[in-house]
Amino acid sequence: MLTRRSALAAAALLASCPTQAQPTPWNTWLGAYTGAARFHRAIPLEDIFPPPKVSQENYDDGTPFALHFALRPAGGSLAVWLRIDGGPMQTDERGETMVFGPVTDGVAVLSSADARAMPRTASLTVRPNQLGTEALFVHADGSFWRRHFTATFTPTGADVILWVFDATGTRARTWRGSTVRRA
């Protein structure tokens, strides 16, 4: 049991310690990355109720396509530029930039974006060796699709996973690939 005296002593000790800024995990990740991804598999989401009457297996083209991303600091947080050259989540030739607000407990929300197809909402997740974005896009007909981009950093670049969820929410399609950090 903690006594009042020991609690006050611990509080005084903590108060007397100098505070130091914690380094942000993305400081070593800043820069540009380039590589390729290819279709991995479609995953039926079985927790959807009621389940679809006909399971939609989707076998996508396994041809690799180019993938580029870059990370830069933005007002105490992070800006993520992403260009995907294939698959249903293909961006235009300029790519798209999402700027996120302050990271709190490993999560940040979208503060601004520069893209031809603007995300309706987006979030950033930061872990010790990993960064991920989730963005919701709405089509002109009112349907939507959700894209997840995850980069797990390696000594030479990053392994990436792209997830796309369809508008009905009954399946996800995944692509995997690797990138190298450009000089």
mmCIF file with all atom_site columns, C-alpha atoms in Angstrom:
data_model
loop_
_atom_site.group_PDB
_atom_site.id
_atom_site.type_symbol
_atom_site.label_atom_id
_atom_site.label_alt_id
_atom_site.label_comp_id
_atom_site.label_asym_id
_atom_site.label_entity_id
_atom_site.label_seq_id
_atom_site.pdbx_PDB_ins_code
_atom_site.Cartn_x
_atom_site.Cartn_y
_atom_site.Cartn_z
_atom_site.occupancy
_atom_site.B_iso_or_equiv
_atom_site.pdbx_formal_charge
_atom_site.auth_seq_id
_atom_site.auth_comp_id
_atom_site.auth_asym_id
_atom_site.auth_atom_id
_atom_site.pdbx_PDB_model_num
ATOM 1   C CA . MET A 1 1   ? 0.000   0.000   0.000   1.00 0.00 ? 1   MET A CA 1
ATOM 2   C CA . LEU A 1 2   ? 1.246   3.427   -0.918  1.00 0.00 ? 2   LEU A CA 1
ATOM 3   C CA . THR A 1 3   ? 1.384   5.859   1.977   1.00 0.00 ? 3   THR A CA 1
ATOM 4   C CA . ARG A 1 4   ? 0.671   9.533   1.650   1.00 0.00 ? 4   ARG A CA 1
ATOM 5   C CA . ARG A 1 5   ? 4.301   10.372  2.471   1.00 0.00 ? 5   ARG A CA 1
ATOM 6   C CA . SER A 1 6   ? 5.730   8.070   -0.233  1.00 0.00 ? 6   SER A CA 1
ATOM 7   C CA . ALA A 1 7   ? 3.216   9.385   -2.765  1.00 0.00 ? 7   ALA A CA 1
ATOM 8   C CA . LEU A 1 8   ? 4.255   12.984  -2.015  1.00 0.00 ? 8   LEU A CA 1
ATOM 9   C CA . ALA A 1 9   ? 7.929   12.030  -2.244  1.00 0.00 ? 9   ALA A CA 1
ATOM 10  C CA . ALA A 1 10  ? 7.370   10.340  -5.627  1.00 0.00 ? 10  ALA A CA 1
ATOM 11  C CA . ALA A 1 11  ? 5.468   13.386  -6.909  1.00 0.00 ? 11  ALA A CA 1
ATOM 12  C CA . ALA A 1 12  ? 8.262   15.714  -5.777  1.00 0.00 ? 12  ALA A CA 1
ATOM 13  C CA . LEU A 1 13  ? 10.867  13.499  -7.446  1.00 0.00 ? 13  LEU A CA 1
ATOM 14  C CA . LEU A 1 14  ? 8.947   13.495  -10.732 1.00 0.00 ? 14  LEU A CA 1
ATOM 15  C CA . ALA A 1 15  ? 8.444   17.252  -10.585 1.00 0.00 ? 15  ALA A CA 1
ATOM 16  C CA . SER A 1 16  ? 12.173  17.824  -10.102 1.00 0.00 ? 16  SER A CA 1
ATOM 17  C CA . CYS A 1 17  ? 13.147  15.713  -13.164 1.00 0.00 ? 17  CYS A CA 1
ATOM 18  C CA . PRO A 1 18  ? 13.902  17.806  -16.244 1.00 0.00 ? 18  PRO A CA 1
ATOM 19  C CA . THR A 1 19  ? 11.397  17.285  -19.032 1.00 0.00 ? 19  THR A CA 1
ATOM 20  C CA . GLN A 1 20  ? 12.694  16.360  -22.452 1.00 0.00 ? 20  GLN A CA 1
ATOM 21  C CA . ALA A 1 21  ? 10.829  16.368  -25.698 1.00 0.00 ? 21  ALA A CA 1
ATOM 22  C CA . GLN A 1 22  ? 10.033  12.909  -26.934 1.00 0.00 ? 22  GLN A CA 1
ATOM 23  C CA . PRO A 1 23  ? 11.354  12.313  -30.435 1.00 0.00 ? 23  PRO A CA 1
ATOM 24  C CA . THR A 1 24  ? 8.581   11.636  -32.913 1.00 0.00 ? 24  THR A CA 1
ATOM 25  C CA . PRO A 1 25  ? 8.913   8.166   -34.431 1.00 0.00 ? 25  PRO A CA 1
ATOM 26  C CA . TRP A 1 26  ? 8.578   9.495   -37.971 1.00 0.00 ? 26  TRP A CA 1
ATOM 27  C CA . ASN A 1 27  ? 11.728  11.640  -37.883 1.00 0.00 ? 27  ASN A CA 1
ATOM 28  C CA . THR A 1 28  ? 13.758  8.732   -39.285 1.00 0.00 ? 28  THR A CA 1
ATOM 29  C CA . TRP A 1 29  ? 11.063  7.883   -41.865 1.00 0.00 ? 29  TRP A CA 1
ATOM 30  C CA . LEU A 1 30  ? 10.966  11.257  -43.633 1.00 0.00 ? 30  LEU A CA 1
ATOM 31  C CA . GLY A 1 31  ? 11.737  11.064  -47.337 1.00 0.00 ? 31  GLY A CA 1
ATOM 32  C CA . ALA A 1 32  ? 10.503  9.492   -50.558 1.00 0.00 ? 32  ALA A CA 1
ATOM 33  C CA . TYR A 1 33  ? 9.890   5.803   -51.225 1.00 0.00 ? 33  TYR A CA 1
ATOM 34  C CA . THR A 1 34  ? 9.266   3.949   -54.473 1.00 0.00 ? 34  THR A CA 1
ATOM 35  C CA . GLY A 1 35  ? 8.420   0.359   -55.272 1.00 0.00 ? 35  GLY A CA 1
ATOM 36  C CA . ALA A 1 36  ? 5.691   -1.947  -56.525 1.00 0.00 ? 36  ALA A CA 1
ATOM 37  C CA . ALA A 1 37  ? 2.663   -3.823  -55.225 1.00 0.00 ? 37  ALA A CA 1
ATOM 38  C CA . ARG A 1 38  ? 0.608   -6.702  -56.582 1.00 0.00 ? 38  ARG A CA 1
ATOM 39  C CA . PHE A 1 39  ? -2.768  -8.224  -55.822 1.00 0.00 ? 39  PHE A CA 1
ATOM 40  C CA . HIS A 1 40  ? -2.630  -10.519 -52.799 1.00 0.00 ? 40  HIS A CA 1
ATOM 41  C CA . ARG A 1 41  ? -6.191  -11.731 -52.206 1.00 0.00 ? 41  ARG A CA 1
ATOM 42  C CA . ALA A 1 42  ? -9.832  -10.909 -51.609 1.00 0.00 ? 42  ALA A CA 1
ATOM 43  C CA . ILE A 1 43  ? -11.116 -11.435 -48.105 1.00 0.00 ? 43  ILE A CA 1
ATOM 44  C CA . PRO A 1 44  ? -14.837 -11.998 -47.536 1.00 0.00 ? 44  PRO A CA 1
ATOM 45  C CA . LEU A 1 45  ? -15.995 -10.220 -44.400 1.00 0.00 ? 45  LEU A CA 1
ATOM 46  C CA . GLU A 1 46  ? -18.101 -12.852 -42.720 1.00 0.00 ? 46  GLU A CA 1
ATOM 47  C CA . ASP A 1 47  ? -19.311 -10.738 -39.827 1.00 0.00 ? 47  ASP A CA 1
ATOM 48  C CA . ILE A 1 48  ? -21.693 -8.852  -42.116 1.00 0.00 ? 48  ILE A CA 1
ATOM 49  C CA . PHE A 1 49  ? -25.313 -9.597  -41.288 1.00 0.00 ? 49  PHE A CA 1
ATOM 50  C CA . PRO A 1 50  ? -27.247 -10.627 -43.202 1.00 0.00 ? 50  PRO A CA 1
ATOM 51  C CA . PRO A 1 51  ? -24.553 -12.369 -45.256 1.00 0.00 ? 51  PRO A CA 1
ATOM 52  C CA . PRO A 1 52  ? -24.574 -11.799 -49.025 1.00 0.00 ? 52  PRO A CA 1
ATOM 53  C CA . LYS A 1 53  ? -26.658 -14.332 -50.972 1.00 0.00 ? 53  LYS A CA 1
ATOM 54  C CA . VAL A 1 54  ? -23.836 -14.963 -53.410 1.00 0.00 ? 54  VAL A CA 1
ATOM 55  C CA . SER A 1 55  ? -20.226 -14.777 -52.283 1.00 0.00 ? 55  SER A CA 1
ATOM 56  C CA . GLN A 1 56  ? -18.302 -12.501 -54.621 1.00 0.00 ? 56  GLN A CA 1
ATOM 57  C CA . GLU A 1 57  ? -14.856 -13.957 -55.117 1.00 0.00 ? 57  GLU A CA 1
ATOM 58  C CA . ASN A 1 58  ? -12.682 -11.418 -56.803 1.00 0.00 ? 58  ASN A CA 1
ATOM 59  C CA . TYR A 1 59  ? -9.538  -12.547 -58.521 1.00 0.00 ? 59  TYR A CA 1
ATOM 60  C CA . ASP A 1 60  ? -7.744  -9.404  -59.541 1.00 0.00 ? 60  ASP A CA 1
ATOM 61  C CA . ASP A 1 61  ? -4.905  -9.110  -62.003 1.00 0.00 ? 61  ASP A CA 1
ATOM 62  C CA . GLY A 1 62  ? -1.614  -10.119 -60.357 1.00 0.00 ? 62  GLY A CA 1
ATOM 63  C CA . THR A 1 63  ? 0.446   -7.750  -62.507 1.00 0.00 ? 63  THR A CA 1
ATOM 64  C CA . PRO A 1 64  ? 2.632   -5.515  -60.307 1.00 0.00 ? 64  PRO A CA 1
ATOM 65  C CA . PHE A 1 65  ? 2.066   -1.759  -60.427 1.00 0.00 ? 65  PHE A CA 1
ATOM 66  C CA . ALA A 1 66  ? 4.148   1.185   -59.261 1.00 0.00 ? 66  ALA A CA 1
ATOM 67  C CA . LEU A 1 67  ? 3.649   2.654   -55.810 1.00 0.00 ? 67  LEU A CA 1
ATOM 68  C CA . HIS A 1 68  ? 5.257   5.851   -54.515 1.00 0.00 ? 68  HIS A CA 1
ATOM 69  C CA . PHE A 1 69  ? 4.911   7.665   -51.219 1.00 0.00 ? 69  PHE A CA 1
ATOM 70  C CA . ALA A 1 70  ? 6.695   10.437  -49.367 1.00 0.00 ? 70  ALA A CA 1
ATOM 71  C CA . LEU A 1 71  ? 6.598   11.697  -45.799 1.00 0.00 ? 71  LEU A CA 1
ATOM 72  C CA . ARG A 1 72  ? 7.392   15.244  -44.728 1.00 0.00 ? 72  ARG A CA 1
ATOM 73  C CA . PRO A 1 73  ? 6.889   17.221  -41.544 1.00 0.00 ? 73  PRO A CA 1
ATOM 74  C CA . ALA A 1 74  ? 3.843   19.486  -41.469 1.00 0.00 ? 74  ALA A CA 1
ATOM 75  C CA . GLY A 1 75  ? 3.222   21.822  -38.551 1.00 0.00 ? 75  GLY A CA 1
ATOM 76  C CA . GLY A 1 76  ? 4.296   19.428  -35.815 1.00 0.00 ? 76  GLY A CA 1
ATOM 77  C CA . SER A 1 77  ? 2.679   16.484  -37.523 1.00 0.00 ? 77  SER A CA 1
ATOM 78  C CA . LEU A 1 78  ? 3.001   14.669  -40.818 1.00 0.00 ? 78  LEU A CA 1
ATOM 79  C CA . ALA A 1 79  ? 2.032   15.030  -44.479 1.00 0.00 ? 79  ALA A CA 1
ATOM 80  C CA . VAL A 1 80  ? 1.709   11.842  -46.515 1.00 0.00 ? 80  VAL A CA 1
ATOM 81  C CA . TRP A 1 81  ? 1.949   11.987  -50.315 1.00 0.00 ? 81  TRP A CA 1
ATOM 82  C CA . LEU A 1 82  ? 0.786   8.826   -52.072 1.00 0.00 ? 82  LEU A CA 1
ATOM 83  C CA . ARG A 1 83  ? 0.728   7.837   -55.744 1.00 0.00 ? 83  ARG A CA 1
ATOM 84  C CA . ILE A 1 84  ? -0.661  4.473   -56.817 1.00 0.00 ? 84  ILE A CA 1
ATOM 85  C CA . ASP A 1 85  ? -0.356  3.534   -60.494 1.00 0.00 ? 85  ASP A CA 1
ATOM 86  C CA . GLY A 1 86  ? -2.792  0.607   -60.663 1.00 0.00 ? 86  GLY A CA 1
ATOM 87  C CA . GLY A 1 87  ? -5.674  -1.262  -59.108 1.00 0.00 ? 87  GLY A CA 1
ATOM 88  C CA . PRO A 1 88  ? -9.028  0.238   -58.137 1.00 0.00 ? 88  PRO A CA 1
ATOM 89  C CA . MET A 1 89  ? -7.393  2.740   -55.775 1.00 0.00 ? 89  MET A CA 1
ATOM 90  C CA . GLN A 1 90  ? -5.214  4.281   -58.489 1.00 0.00 ? 90  GLN A CA 1
ATOM 91  C CA . THR A 1 91  ? -4.504  7.968   -57.951 1.00 0.00 ? 91  THR A CA 1
ATOM 92  C CA . ASP A 1 92  ? -4.015  10.507  -60.706 1.00 0.00 ? 92  ASP A CA 1
ATOM 93  C CA . GLU A 1 93  ? -0.494  11.175  -61.997 1.00 0.00 ? 93  GLU A CA 1
ATOM 94  C CA . ARG A 1 94  ? 0.080   13.926  -59.392 1.00 0.00 ? 94  ARG A CA 1
ATOM 95  C CA . GLY A 1 95  ? -0.776  11.622  -56.526 1.00 0.00 ? 95  GLY A CA 1
ATOM 96  C CA . GLU A 1 96  ? -2.521  12.912  -53.421 1.00 0.00 ? 96  GLU A CA 1
ATOM 97  C CA . THR A 1 97  ? -1.289  14.658  -50.312 1.00 0.00 ? 97  THR A CA 1
ATOM 98  C CA . MET A 1 98  ? -2.989  14.322  -46.945 1.00 0.00 ? 98  MET A CA 1
ATOM 99  C CA . VAL A 1 99  ? -1.869  16.582  -44.108 1.00 0.00 ? 99  VAL A CA 1
ATOM 100 C CA . PHE A 1 100 ? -2.756  15.451  -40.610 1.00 0.00 ? 100 PHE A CA 1
ATOM 101 C CA . GLY A 1 101 ? -3.225  17.317  -37.356 1.00 0.00 ? 101 GLY A CA 1
ATOM 102 C CA . PRO A 1 102 ? -1.353  16.602  -34.138 1.00 0.00 ? 102 PRO A CA 1
ATOM 103 C CA . VAL A 1 103 ? -0.802  12.953  -33.257 1.00 0.00 ? 103 VAL A CA 1
ATOM 104 C CA . THR A 1 104 ? -2.468  12.041  -29.969 1.00 0.00 ? 104 THR A CA 1
ATOM 105 C CA . ASP A 1 105 ? -2.019  8.530   -28.591 1.00 0.00 ? 105 ASP A CA 1
ATOM 106 C CA . GLY A 1 106 ? -0.762  7.408   -32.011 1.00 0.00 ? 106 GLY A CA 1
ATOM 107 C CA . VAL A 1 107 ? -3.714  8.782   -34.028 1.00 0.00 ? 107 VAL A CA 1
ATOM 108 C CA . ALA A 1 108 ? -4.291  11.975  -36.014 1.00 0.00 ? 108 ALA A CA 1
ATOM 109 C CA . VAL A 1 109 ? -7.155  13.211  -38.175 1.00 0.00 ? 109 VAL A CA 1
ATOM 110 C CA . LEU A 1 110 ? -7.013  14.832  -41.581 1.00 0.00 ? 110 LEU A CA 1
ATOM 111 C CA . SER A 1 111 ? -6.519  18.599  -41.487 1.00 0.00 ? 111 SER A CA 1
ATOM 112 C CA . SER A 1 112 ? -6.211  19.233  -45.247 1.00 0.00 ? 112 SER A CA 1
ATOM 113 C CA . ALA A 1 113 ? -5.764  17.405  -48.526 1.00 0.00 ? 113 ALA A CA 1
ATOM 114 C CA . ASP A 1 114 ? -4.610  18.077  -52.067 1.00 0.00 ? 114 ASP A CA 1
ATOM 115 C CA . ALA A 1 115 ? -6.019  15.504  -54.475 1.00 0.00 ? 115 ALA A CA 1
ATOM 116 C CA . ARG A 1 116 ? -8.239  15.254  -57.521 1.00 0.00 ? 116 ARG A CA 1
ATOM 117 C CA . ALA A 1 117 ? -10.499 12.804  -55.663 1.00 0.00 ? 117 ALA A CA 1
ATOM 118 C CA . MET A 1 118 ? -10.725 14.366  -52.205 1.00 0.00 ? 118 MET A CA 1
ATOM 119 C CA . PRO A 1 119 ? -11.157 12.041  -49.258 1.00 0.00 ? 119 PRO A CA 1
ATOM 120 C CA . ARG A 1 120 ? -14.273 12.715  -47.224 1.00 0.00 ? 120 ARG A CA 1
ATOM 121 C CA . THR A 1 121 ? -12.439 11.774  -44.042 1.00 0.00 ? 121 THR A CA 1
ATOM 122 C CA . ALA A 1 122 ? -9.031  10.301  -43.257 1.00 0.00 ? 122 ALA A CA 1
ATOM 123 C CA . SER A 1 123 ? -6.936  9.335   -40.267 1.00 0.00 ? 123 SER A CA 1
ATOM 124 C CA . LEU A 1 124 ? -3.297  8.566   -39.573 1.00 0.00 ? 124 LEU A CA 1
ATOM 125 C CA . THR A 1 125 ? -2.047  5.871   -37.201 1.00 0.00 ? 125 THR A CA 1
ATOM 126 C CA . VAL A 1 126 ? 1.570   5.861   -36.006 1.00 0.00 ? 126 VAL A CA 1
ATOM 127 C CA . ARG A 1 127 ? 3.282   2.951   -34.256 1.00 0.00 ? 127 ARG A CA 1
ATOM 128 C CA . PRO A 1 128 ? 6.974   2.501   -33.384 1.00 0.00 ? 128 PRO A CA 1
ATOM 129 C CA . ASN A 1 129 ? 7.852   0.948   -36.787 1.00 0.00 ? 129 ASN A CA 1
ATOM 130 C CA . GLN A 1 130 ? 4.667   1.490   -38.757 1.00 0.00 ? 130 GLN A CA 1
ATOM 131 C CA . LEU A 1 131 ? 2.494   4.180   -40.272 1.00 0.00 ? 131 LEU A CA 1
ATOM 132 C CA . GLY A 1 132 ? -0.990  3.772   -41.672 1.00 0.00 ? 132 GLY A CA 1
ATOM 133 C CA . THR A 1 133 ? -3.623  5.943   -43.305 1.00 0.00 ? 133 THR A CA 1
ATOM 134 C CA . GLU A 1 134 ? -7.309  5.240   -43.724 1.00 0.00 ? 134 GLU A CA 1
ATOM 135 C CA . ALA A 1 135 ? -9.312  7.357   -46.155 1.00 0.00 ? 135 ALA A CA 1
ATOM 136 C CA . LEU A 1 136 ? -12.969 7.354   -47.149 1.00 0.00 ? 136 LEU A CA 1
ATOM 137 C CA . PHE A 1 137 ? -13.788 8.429   -50.705 1.00 0.00 ? 137 PHE A CA 1
ATOM 138 C CA . VAL A 1 138 ? -17.288 9.086   -52.055 1.00 0.00 ? 138 VAL A CA 1
ATOM 139 C CA . HIS A 1 139 ? -18.250 8.569   -55.707 1.00 0.00 ? 139 HIS A CA 1
ATOM 140 C CA . ALA A 1 140 ? -20.578 10.937  -57.568 1.00 0.00 ? 140 ALA A CA 1
ATOM 141 C CA . ASP A 1 141 ? -23.411 8.383   -57.306 1.00 0.00 ? 141 ASP A CA 1
ATOM 142 C CA . GLY A 1 142 ? -23.176 8.406   -53.500 1.00 0.00 ? 142 GLY A CA 1
ATOM 143 C CA . SER A 1 143 ? -21.418 5.056   -53.149 1.00 0.00 ? 143 SER A CA 1
ATOM 144 C CA . PHE A 1 144 ? -18.116 4.951   -51.339 1.00 0.00 ? 144 PHE A CA 1
ATOM 145 C CA . TRP A 1 145 ? -14.933 3.015   -50.957 1.00 0.00 ? 145 TRP A CA 1
ATOM 146 C CA . ARG A 1 146 ? -12.425 2.958   -48.112 1.00 0.00 ? 146 ARG A CA 1
ATOM 147 C CA . ARG A 1 147 ? -8.665  2.623   -48.646 1.00 0.00 ? 147 ARG A CA 1
ATOM 148 C CA . HIS A 1 148 ? -6.114  1.667   -46.036 1.00 0.00 ? 148 HIS A CA 1
ATOM 149 C CA . PHE A 1 149 ? -2.393  2.171   -46.662 1.00 0.00 ? 149 PHE A CA 1
ATOM 150 C CA . THR A 1 150 ? 0.099   0.662   -44.217 1.00 0.00 ? 150 THR A CA 1
ATOM 151 C CA . ALA A 1 151 ? 3.890   0.987   -44.362 1.00 0.00 ? 151 ALA A CA 1
ATOM 152 C CA . THR A 1 152 ? 6.073   -1.118  -42.053 1.00 0.00 ? 152 THR A CA 1
ATOM 153 C CA . PHE A 1 153 ? 9.531   0.409   -42.124 1.00 0.00 ? 153 PHE A CA 1
ATOM 154 C CA . THR A 1 154 ? 12.655  -1.663  -42.803 1.00 0.00 ? 154 THR A CA 1
ATOM 155 C CA . PRO A 1 155 ? 16.329  -0.599  -42.836 1.00 0.00 ? 155 PRO A CA 1
ATOM 156 C CA . THR A 1 156 ? 16.175  0.062   -46.615 1.00 0.00 ? 156 THR A CA 1
ATOM 157 C CA . GLY A 1 157 ? 12.556  1.126   -47.183 1.00 0.00 ? 157 GLY A CA 1
ATOM 158 C CA . ALA A 1 158 ? 9.102   -0.129  -46.255 1.00 0.00 ? 158 ALA A CA 1
ATOM 159 C CA . ASP A 1 159 ? 6.855   -3.129  -46.798 1.00 0.00 ? 159 ASP A CA 1
ATOM 160 C CA . VAL A 1 160 ? 3.380   -1.927  -47.766 1.00 0.00 ? 160 VAL A CA 1
ATOM 161 C CA . ILE A 1 161 ? -0.151  -3.260  -47.650 1.00 0.00 ? 161 ILE A CA 1
ATOM 162 C CA . LEU A 1 162 ? -3.096  -1.653  -49.425 1.00 0.00 ? 162 LEU A CA 1
ATOM 163 C CA . TRP A 1 163 ? -6.657  -2.596  -48.451 1.00 0.00 ? 163 TRP A CA 1
ATOM 164 C CA . VAL A 1 164 ? -9.787  -1.537  -50.287 1.00 0.00 ? 164 VAL A CA 1
ATOM 165 C CA . PHE A 1 165 ? -13.227 -2.137  -48.817 1.00 0.00 ? 165 PHE A CA 1
ATOM 166 C CA . ASP A 1 166 ? -16.174 -2.151  -51.207 1.00 0.00 ? 166 ASP A CA 1
ATOM 167 C CA . ALA A 1 167 ? -19.253 -0.001  -50.799 1.00 0.00 ? 167 ALA A CA 1
ATOM 168 C CA . THR A 1 168 ? -21.386 -2.849  -49.471 1.00 0.00 ? 168 THR A CA 1
ATOM 169 C CA . GLY A 1 169 ? -18.790 -3.709  -46.854 1.00 0.00 ? 169 GLY A CA 1
ATOM 170 C CA . THR A 1 170 ? -18.878 -7.409  -47.728 1.00 0.00 ? 170 THR A CA 1
ATOM 171 C CA . ARG A 1 171 ? -15.272 -7.914  -48.745 1.00 0.00 ? 171 ARG A CA 1
ATOM 172 C CA . ALA A 1 172 ? -11.827 -6.421  -48.733 1.00 0.00 ? 172 ALA A CA 1
ATOM 173 C CA . ARG A 1 173 ? -9.202  -6.740  -51.425 1.00 0.00 ? 173 ARG A CA 1
ATOM 174 C CA . THR A 1 174 ? -5.531  -6.544  -50.538 1.00 0.00 ? 174 THR A CA 1
ATOM 175 C CA . TRP A 1 175 ? -2.318  -5.739  -52.366 1.00 0.00 ? 175 TRP A CA 1
ATOM 176 C CA . ARG A 1 176 ? 1.171   -6.153  -50.928 1.00 0.00 ? 176 ARG A CA 1
ATOM 177 C CA . GLY A 1 177 ? 4.532   -4.828  -51.976 1.00 0.00 ? 177 GLY A CA 1
ATOM 178 C CA . SER A 1 178 ? 7.868   -3.368  -51.017 1.00 0.00 ? 178 SER A CA 1
ATOM 179 C CA . THR A 1 179 ? 9.457   0.016   -51.481 1.00 0.00 ? 179 THR A CA 1
ATOM 180 C CA . VAL A 1 180 ? 12.975  1.374   -51.162 1.00 0.00 ? 180 VAL A CA 1
ATOM 181 C CA . ARG A 1 181 ? 13.886  4.758   -49.789 1.00 0.00 ? 181 ARG A CA 1
ATOM 182 C CA . ARG A 1 182 ? 15.197  7.110   -52.467 1.00 0.00 ? 182 ARG A CA 1
ATOM 183 C CA . ALA A 1 183 ? 18.332  9.120   -51.864 1.00 0.00 ? 183 ALA A CA 1
#
